[in-house]
JSON list of C-alpha atoms in Angstrom, two decimals:
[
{"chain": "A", "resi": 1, "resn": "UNK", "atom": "CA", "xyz": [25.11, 16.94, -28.23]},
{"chain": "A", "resi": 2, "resn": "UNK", "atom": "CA", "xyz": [26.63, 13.49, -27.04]},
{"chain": "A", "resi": 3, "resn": "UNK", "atom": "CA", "xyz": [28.68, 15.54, -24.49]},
{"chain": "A", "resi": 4, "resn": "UNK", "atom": "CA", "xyz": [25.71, 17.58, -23.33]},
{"chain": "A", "resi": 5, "resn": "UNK", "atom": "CA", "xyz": [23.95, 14.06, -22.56]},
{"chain": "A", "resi": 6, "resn": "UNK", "atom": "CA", "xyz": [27.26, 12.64, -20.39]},
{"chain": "A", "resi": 7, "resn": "UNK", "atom": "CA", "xyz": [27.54, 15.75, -18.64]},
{"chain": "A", "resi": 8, "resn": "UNK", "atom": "CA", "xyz": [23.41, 15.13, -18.01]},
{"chain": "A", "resi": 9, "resn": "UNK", "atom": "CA", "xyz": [23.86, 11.52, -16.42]},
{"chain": "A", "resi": 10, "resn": "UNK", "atom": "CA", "xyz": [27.10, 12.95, -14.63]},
{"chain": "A", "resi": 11, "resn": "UNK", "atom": "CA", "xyz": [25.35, 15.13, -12.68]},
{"chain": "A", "resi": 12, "resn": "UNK", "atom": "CA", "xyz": [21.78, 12.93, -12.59]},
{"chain": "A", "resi": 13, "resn": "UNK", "atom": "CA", "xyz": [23.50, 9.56, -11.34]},
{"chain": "A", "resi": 14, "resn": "UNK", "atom": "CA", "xyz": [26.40, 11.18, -9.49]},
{"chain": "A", "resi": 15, "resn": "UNK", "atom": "CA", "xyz": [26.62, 14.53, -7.75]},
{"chain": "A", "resi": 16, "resn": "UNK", "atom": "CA", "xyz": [22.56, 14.82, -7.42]},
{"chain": "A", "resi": 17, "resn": "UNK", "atom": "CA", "xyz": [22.53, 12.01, -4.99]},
{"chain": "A", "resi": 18, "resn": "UNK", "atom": "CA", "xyz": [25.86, 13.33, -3.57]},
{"chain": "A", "resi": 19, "resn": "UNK", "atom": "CA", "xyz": [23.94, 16.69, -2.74]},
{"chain": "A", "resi": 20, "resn": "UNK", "atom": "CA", "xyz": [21.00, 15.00, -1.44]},
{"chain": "A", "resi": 21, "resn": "UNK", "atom": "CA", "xyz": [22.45, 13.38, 1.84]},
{"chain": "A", "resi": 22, "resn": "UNK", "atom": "CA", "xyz": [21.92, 10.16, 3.15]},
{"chain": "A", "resi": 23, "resn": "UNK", "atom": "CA", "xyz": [19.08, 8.42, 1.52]},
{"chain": "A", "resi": 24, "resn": "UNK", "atom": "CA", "xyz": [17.71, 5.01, 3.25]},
{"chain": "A", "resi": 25, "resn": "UNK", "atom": "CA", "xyz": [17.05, 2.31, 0.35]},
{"chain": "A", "resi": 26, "resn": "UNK", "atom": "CA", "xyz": [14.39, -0.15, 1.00]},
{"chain": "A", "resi": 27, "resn": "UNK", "atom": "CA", "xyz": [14.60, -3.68, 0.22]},
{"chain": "A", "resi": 28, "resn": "UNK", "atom": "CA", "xyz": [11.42, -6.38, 0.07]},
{"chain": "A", "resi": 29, "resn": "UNK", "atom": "CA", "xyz": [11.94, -9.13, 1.67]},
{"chain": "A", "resi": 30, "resn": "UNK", "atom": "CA", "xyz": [10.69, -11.95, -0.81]},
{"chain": "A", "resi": 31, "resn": "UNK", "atom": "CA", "xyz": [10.56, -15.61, 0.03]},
{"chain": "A", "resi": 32, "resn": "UNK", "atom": "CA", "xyz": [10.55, -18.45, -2.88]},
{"chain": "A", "resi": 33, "resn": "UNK", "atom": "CA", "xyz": [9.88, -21.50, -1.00]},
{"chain": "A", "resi": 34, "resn": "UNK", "atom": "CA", "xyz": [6.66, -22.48, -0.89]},
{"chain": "A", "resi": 35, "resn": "UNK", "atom": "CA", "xyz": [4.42, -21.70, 2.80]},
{"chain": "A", "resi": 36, "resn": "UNK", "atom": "CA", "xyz": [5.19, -23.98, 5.28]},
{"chain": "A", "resi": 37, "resn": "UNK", "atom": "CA", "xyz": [1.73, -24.29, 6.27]},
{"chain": "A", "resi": 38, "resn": "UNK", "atom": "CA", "xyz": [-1.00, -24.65, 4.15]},
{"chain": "A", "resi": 39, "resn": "UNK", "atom": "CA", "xyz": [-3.67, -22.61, 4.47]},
{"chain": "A", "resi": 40, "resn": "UNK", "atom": "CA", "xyz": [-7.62, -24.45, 3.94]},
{"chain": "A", "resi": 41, "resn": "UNK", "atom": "CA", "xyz": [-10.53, -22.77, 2.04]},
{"chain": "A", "resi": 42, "resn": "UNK", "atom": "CA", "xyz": [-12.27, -22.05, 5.24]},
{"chain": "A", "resi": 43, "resn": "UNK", "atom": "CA", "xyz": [-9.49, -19.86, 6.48]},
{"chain": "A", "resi": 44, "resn": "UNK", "atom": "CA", "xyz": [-9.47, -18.00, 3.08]},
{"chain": "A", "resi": 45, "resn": "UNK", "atom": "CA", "xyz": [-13.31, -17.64, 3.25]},
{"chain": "A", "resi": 46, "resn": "UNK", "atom": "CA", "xyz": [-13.24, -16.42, 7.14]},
{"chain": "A", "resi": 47, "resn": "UNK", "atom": "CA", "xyz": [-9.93, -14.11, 6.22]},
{"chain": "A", "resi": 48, "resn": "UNK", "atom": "CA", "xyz": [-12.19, -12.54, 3.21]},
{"chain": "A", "resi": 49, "resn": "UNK", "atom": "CA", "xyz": [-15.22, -12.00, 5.19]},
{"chain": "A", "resi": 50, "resn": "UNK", "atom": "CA", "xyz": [-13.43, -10.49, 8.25]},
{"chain": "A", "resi": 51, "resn": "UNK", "atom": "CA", "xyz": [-11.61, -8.32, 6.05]},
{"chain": "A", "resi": 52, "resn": "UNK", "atom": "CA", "xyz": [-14.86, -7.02, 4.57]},
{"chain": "A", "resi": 53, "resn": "UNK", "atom": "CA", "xyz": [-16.88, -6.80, 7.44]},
{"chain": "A", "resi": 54, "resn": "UNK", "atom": "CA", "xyz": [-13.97, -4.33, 8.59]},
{"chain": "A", "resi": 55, "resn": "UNK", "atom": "CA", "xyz": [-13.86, -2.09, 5.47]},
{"chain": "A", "resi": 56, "resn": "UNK", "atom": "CA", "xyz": [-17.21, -2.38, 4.78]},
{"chain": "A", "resi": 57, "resn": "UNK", "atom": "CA", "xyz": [-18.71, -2.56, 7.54]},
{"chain": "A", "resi": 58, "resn": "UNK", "atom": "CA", "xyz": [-18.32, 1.11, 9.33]},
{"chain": "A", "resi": 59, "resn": "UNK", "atom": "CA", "xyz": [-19.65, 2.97, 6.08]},
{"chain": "A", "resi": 60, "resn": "UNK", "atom": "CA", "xyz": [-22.35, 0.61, 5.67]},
{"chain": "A", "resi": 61, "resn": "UNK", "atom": "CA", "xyz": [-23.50, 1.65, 9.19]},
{"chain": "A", "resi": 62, "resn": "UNK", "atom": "CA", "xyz": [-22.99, 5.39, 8.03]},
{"chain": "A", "resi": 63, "resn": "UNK", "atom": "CA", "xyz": [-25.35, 4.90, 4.98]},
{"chain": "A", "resi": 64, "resn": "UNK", "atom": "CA", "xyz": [-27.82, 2.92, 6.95]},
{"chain": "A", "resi": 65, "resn": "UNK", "atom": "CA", "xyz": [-28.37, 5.75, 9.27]},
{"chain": "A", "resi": 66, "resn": "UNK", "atom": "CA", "xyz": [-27.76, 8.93, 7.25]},
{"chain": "A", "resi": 67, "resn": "UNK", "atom": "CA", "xyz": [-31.50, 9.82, 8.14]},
{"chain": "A", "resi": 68, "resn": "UNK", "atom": "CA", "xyz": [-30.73, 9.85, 11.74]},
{"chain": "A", "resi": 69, "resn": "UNK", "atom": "CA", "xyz": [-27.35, 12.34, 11.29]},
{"chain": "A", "resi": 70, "resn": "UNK", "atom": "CA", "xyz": [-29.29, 14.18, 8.80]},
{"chain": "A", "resi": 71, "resn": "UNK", "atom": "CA", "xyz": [-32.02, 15.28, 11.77]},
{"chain": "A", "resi": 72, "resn": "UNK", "atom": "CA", "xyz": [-29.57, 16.02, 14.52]},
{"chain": "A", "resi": 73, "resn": "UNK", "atom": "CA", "xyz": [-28.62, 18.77, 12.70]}
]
């Protein structure tokens, strides 16, 4: 059974990629020094709010007038 297993990762770590083509292998680009500029509550708060505003704030206008779409129709 041992050989049925090698002959398994043979062809799973070795011809399968092989057969495959060229693959394209992403790599994250991670930084471990701290930021070089801090950044103040206020930004944080005005990042968090803009950020909501934007997801938020299309459906919100959806839901608010869901009475007016529902009587075009």
């Amino acid at each position: 059974q041992s050989s049925i297993l090698g002959s398994w990762n043979l062809i799973k770590f070795h011809v399968a990629p092989a057969l495959r083509g060229c693959t394209v292998t992403q790599k994250a680009t991670l930084y471990i020094r701290p930021a070089k500029e801090n950044i103040s509550p206020v930004d944080i708060f005005v990042g968090m709010v803009m950020f909501s505003l934007t997801i938020l704030g299309p459906s919100g206008w959806i839901l608010a007038h869901m009475k007016d779409y529902k009587q075009k129709q």
